[in-house]
PDB file of C-alpha atoms in Angstrom:
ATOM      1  CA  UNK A   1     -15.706 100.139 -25.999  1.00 43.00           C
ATOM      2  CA  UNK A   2     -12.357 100.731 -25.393  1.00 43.00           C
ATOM      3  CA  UNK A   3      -9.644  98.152 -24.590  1.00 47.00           C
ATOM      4  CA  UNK A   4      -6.364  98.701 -22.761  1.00 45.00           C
ATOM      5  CA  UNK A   5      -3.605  96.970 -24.156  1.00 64.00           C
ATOM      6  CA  UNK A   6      -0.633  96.566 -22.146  1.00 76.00           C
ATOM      7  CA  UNK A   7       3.019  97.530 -23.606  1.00 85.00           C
ATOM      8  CA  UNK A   8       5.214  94.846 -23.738  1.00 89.00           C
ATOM      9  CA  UNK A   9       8.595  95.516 -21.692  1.00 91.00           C
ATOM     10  CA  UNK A  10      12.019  93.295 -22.034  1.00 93.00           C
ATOM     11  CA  UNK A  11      14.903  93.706 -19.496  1.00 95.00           C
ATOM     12  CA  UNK A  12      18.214  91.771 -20.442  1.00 96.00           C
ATOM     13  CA  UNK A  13      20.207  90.882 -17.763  1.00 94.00           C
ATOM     14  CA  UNK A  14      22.908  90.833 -16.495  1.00 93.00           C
ATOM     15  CA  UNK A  15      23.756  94.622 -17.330  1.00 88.00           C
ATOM     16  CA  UNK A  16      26.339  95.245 -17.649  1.00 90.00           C
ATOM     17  CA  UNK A  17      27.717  91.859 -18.463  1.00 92.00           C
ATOM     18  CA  UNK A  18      31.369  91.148 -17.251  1.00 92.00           C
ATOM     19  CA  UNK A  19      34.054  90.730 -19.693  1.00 92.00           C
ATOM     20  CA  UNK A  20      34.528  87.563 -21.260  1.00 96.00           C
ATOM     21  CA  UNK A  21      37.382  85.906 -22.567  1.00 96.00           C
ATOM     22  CA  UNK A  22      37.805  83.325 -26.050  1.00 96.00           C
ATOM     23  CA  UNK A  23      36.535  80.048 -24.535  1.00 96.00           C
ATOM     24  CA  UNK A  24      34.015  81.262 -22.159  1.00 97.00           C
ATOM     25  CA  UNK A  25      30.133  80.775 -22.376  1.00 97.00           C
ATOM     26  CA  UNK A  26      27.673  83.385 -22.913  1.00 97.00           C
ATOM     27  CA  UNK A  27      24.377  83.263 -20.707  1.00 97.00           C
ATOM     28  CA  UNK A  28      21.952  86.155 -21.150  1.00 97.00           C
ATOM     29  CA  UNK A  29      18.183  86.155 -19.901  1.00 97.00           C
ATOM     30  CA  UNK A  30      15.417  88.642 -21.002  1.00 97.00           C
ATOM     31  CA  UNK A  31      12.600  89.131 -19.237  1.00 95.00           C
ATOM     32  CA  UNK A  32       9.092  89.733 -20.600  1.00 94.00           C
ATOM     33  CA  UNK A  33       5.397  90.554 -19.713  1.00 90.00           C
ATOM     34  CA  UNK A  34       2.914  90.937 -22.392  1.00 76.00           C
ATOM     35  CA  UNK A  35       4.963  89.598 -25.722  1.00 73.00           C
ATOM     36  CA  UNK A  36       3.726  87.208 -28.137  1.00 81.00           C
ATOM     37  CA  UNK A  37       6.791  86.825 -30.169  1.00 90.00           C
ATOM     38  CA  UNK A  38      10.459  87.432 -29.105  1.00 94.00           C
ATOM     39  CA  UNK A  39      13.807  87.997 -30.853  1.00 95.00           C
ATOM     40  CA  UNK A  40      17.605  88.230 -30.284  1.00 97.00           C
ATOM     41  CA  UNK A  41      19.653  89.951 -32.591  1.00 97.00           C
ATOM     42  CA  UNK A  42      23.712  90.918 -32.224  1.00 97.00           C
ATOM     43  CA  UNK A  43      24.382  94.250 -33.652  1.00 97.00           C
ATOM     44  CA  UNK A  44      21.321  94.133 -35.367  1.00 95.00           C
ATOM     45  CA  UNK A  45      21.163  90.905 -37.176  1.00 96.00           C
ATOM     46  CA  UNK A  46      20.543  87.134 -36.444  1.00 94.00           C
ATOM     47  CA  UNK A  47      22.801  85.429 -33.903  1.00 95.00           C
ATOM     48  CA  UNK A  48      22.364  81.859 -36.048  1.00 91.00           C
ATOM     49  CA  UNK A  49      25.403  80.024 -33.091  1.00 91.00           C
ATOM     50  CA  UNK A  50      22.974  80.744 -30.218  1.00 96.00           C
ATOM     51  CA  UNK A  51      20.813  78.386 -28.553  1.00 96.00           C
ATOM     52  CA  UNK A  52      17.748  80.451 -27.873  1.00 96.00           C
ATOM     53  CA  UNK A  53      14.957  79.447 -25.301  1.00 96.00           C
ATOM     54  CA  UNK A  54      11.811  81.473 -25.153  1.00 93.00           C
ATOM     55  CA  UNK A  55       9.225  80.471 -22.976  1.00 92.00           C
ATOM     56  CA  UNK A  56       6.045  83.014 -23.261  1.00 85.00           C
ATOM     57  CA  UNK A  57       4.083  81.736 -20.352  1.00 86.00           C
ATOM     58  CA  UNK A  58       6.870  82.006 -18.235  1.00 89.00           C
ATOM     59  CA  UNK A  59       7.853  85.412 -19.558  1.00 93.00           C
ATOM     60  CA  UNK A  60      11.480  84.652 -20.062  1.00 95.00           C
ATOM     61  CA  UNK A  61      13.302  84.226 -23.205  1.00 96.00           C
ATOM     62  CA  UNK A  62      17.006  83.106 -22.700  1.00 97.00           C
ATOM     63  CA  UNK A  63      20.291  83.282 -25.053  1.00 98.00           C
ATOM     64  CA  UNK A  64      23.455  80.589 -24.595  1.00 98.00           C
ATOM     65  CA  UNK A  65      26.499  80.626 -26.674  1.00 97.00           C
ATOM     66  CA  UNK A  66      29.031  77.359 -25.758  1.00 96.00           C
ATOM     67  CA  UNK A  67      32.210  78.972 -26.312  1.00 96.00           C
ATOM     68  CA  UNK A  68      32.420  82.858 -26.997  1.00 97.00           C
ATOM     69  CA  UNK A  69      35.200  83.860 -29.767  1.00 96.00           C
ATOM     70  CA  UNK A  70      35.977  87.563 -30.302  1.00 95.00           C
ATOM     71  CA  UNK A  71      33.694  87.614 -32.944  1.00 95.00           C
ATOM     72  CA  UNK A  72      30.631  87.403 -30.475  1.00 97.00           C
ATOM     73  CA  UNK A  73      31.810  90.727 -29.280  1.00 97.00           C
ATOM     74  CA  UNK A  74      28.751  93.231 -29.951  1.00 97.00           C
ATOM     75  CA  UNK A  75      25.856  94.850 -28.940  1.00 97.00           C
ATOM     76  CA  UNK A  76      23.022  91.716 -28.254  1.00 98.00           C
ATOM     77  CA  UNK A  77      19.280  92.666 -27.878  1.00 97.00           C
ATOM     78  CA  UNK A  78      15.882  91.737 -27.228  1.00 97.00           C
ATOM     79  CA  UNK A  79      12.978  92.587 -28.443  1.00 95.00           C
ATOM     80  CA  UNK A  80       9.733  91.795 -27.625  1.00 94.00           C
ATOM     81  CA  UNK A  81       6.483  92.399 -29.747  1.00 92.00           C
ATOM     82  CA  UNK A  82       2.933  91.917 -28.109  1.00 89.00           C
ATOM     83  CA  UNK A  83      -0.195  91.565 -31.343  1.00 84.00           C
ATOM     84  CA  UNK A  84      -0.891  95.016 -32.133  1.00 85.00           C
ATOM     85  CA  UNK A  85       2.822  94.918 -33.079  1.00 86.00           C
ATOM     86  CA  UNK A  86       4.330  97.602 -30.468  1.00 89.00           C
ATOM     87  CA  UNK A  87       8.211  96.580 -29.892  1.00 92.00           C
ATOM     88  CA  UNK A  88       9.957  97.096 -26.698  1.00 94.00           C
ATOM     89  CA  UNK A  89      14.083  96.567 -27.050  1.00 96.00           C
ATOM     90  CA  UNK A  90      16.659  96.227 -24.169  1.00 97.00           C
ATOM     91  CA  UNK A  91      20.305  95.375 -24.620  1.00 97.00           C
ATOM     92  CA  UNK A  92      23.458  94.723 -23.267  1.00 97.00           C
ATOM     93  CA  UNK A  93      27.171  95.165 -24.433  1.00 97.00           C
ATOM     94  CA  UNK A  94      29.647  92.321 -24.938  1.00 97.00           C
ATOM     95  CA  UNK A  95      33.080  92.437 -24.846  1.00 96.00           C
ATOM     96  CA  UNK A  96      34.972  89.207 -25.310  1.00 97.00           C
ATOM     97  CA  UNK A  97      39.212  89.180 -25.558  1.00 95.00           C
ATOM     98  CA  UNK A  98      41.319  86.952 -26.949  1.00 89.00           C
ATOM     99  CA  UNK A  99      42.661  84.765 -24.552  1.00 76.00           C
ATOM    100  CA  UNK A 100      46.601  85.755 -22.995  1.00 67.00           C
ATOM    101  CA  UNK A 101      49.775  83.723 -24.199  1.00 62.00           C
ATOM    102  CA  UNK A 102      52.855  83.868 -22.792  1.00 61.00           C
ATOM    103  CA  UNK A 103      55.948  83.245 -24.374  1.00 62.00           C
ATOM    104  CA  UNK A 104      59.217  82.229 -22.173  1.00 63.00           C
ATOM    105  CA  UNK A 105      62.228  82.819 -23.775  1.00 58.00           C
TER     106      UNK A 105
END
């Protein structure tokens, strides 16, 4: 008997994502179909200053940082794996500058 088992897919959006700048927050939304497990990861690695909500059932995962700092600047992904363990990966470039001071002499 054969079985069909669907790919999982994940779309983060927005894409692109407008600039940000020190200070400002960081909303990004991923959405899913089949996945049993989701993950975010910034240039490859654990984001441990997000807040991450993933809700399965509702097929949405979504990523919140307070207040960006330069640092958050990166490439930010998500994956989603279904049981048979097939990935699917979108992500999104962001670019956060340091906020402009002037000086008046």
């Amino acid at each position: 008997m054969f079985v069909f088992k669907e790919k999982p897919t994940a779309e983060v959006i927005p894409k692109p994502y407008p600039e940000l700048t020190v200070g400002d927050e960081l909303r990004l939304t991923c959405k899913i179909n089949k996945a049993t497990k989701v993950n975010w990861k910034k240039d490859d690695e654990a984001i441990p200053r997000a807040q991450i909500d993933t809700q399965i059932d509702n097929k949405v995962s979504k990523l919140f940082i307070a207040e960006v700092v330069e640092g958050d600047s990166g490439e930010y992904s998500c994956e989603a794996r279904n049981r048979p363990g097939i990935v699917a990966r979108s992500t999104v470039k962001i670019n956060v500058k340091g906020k402009m001071t002037f000086l008046f002499v």
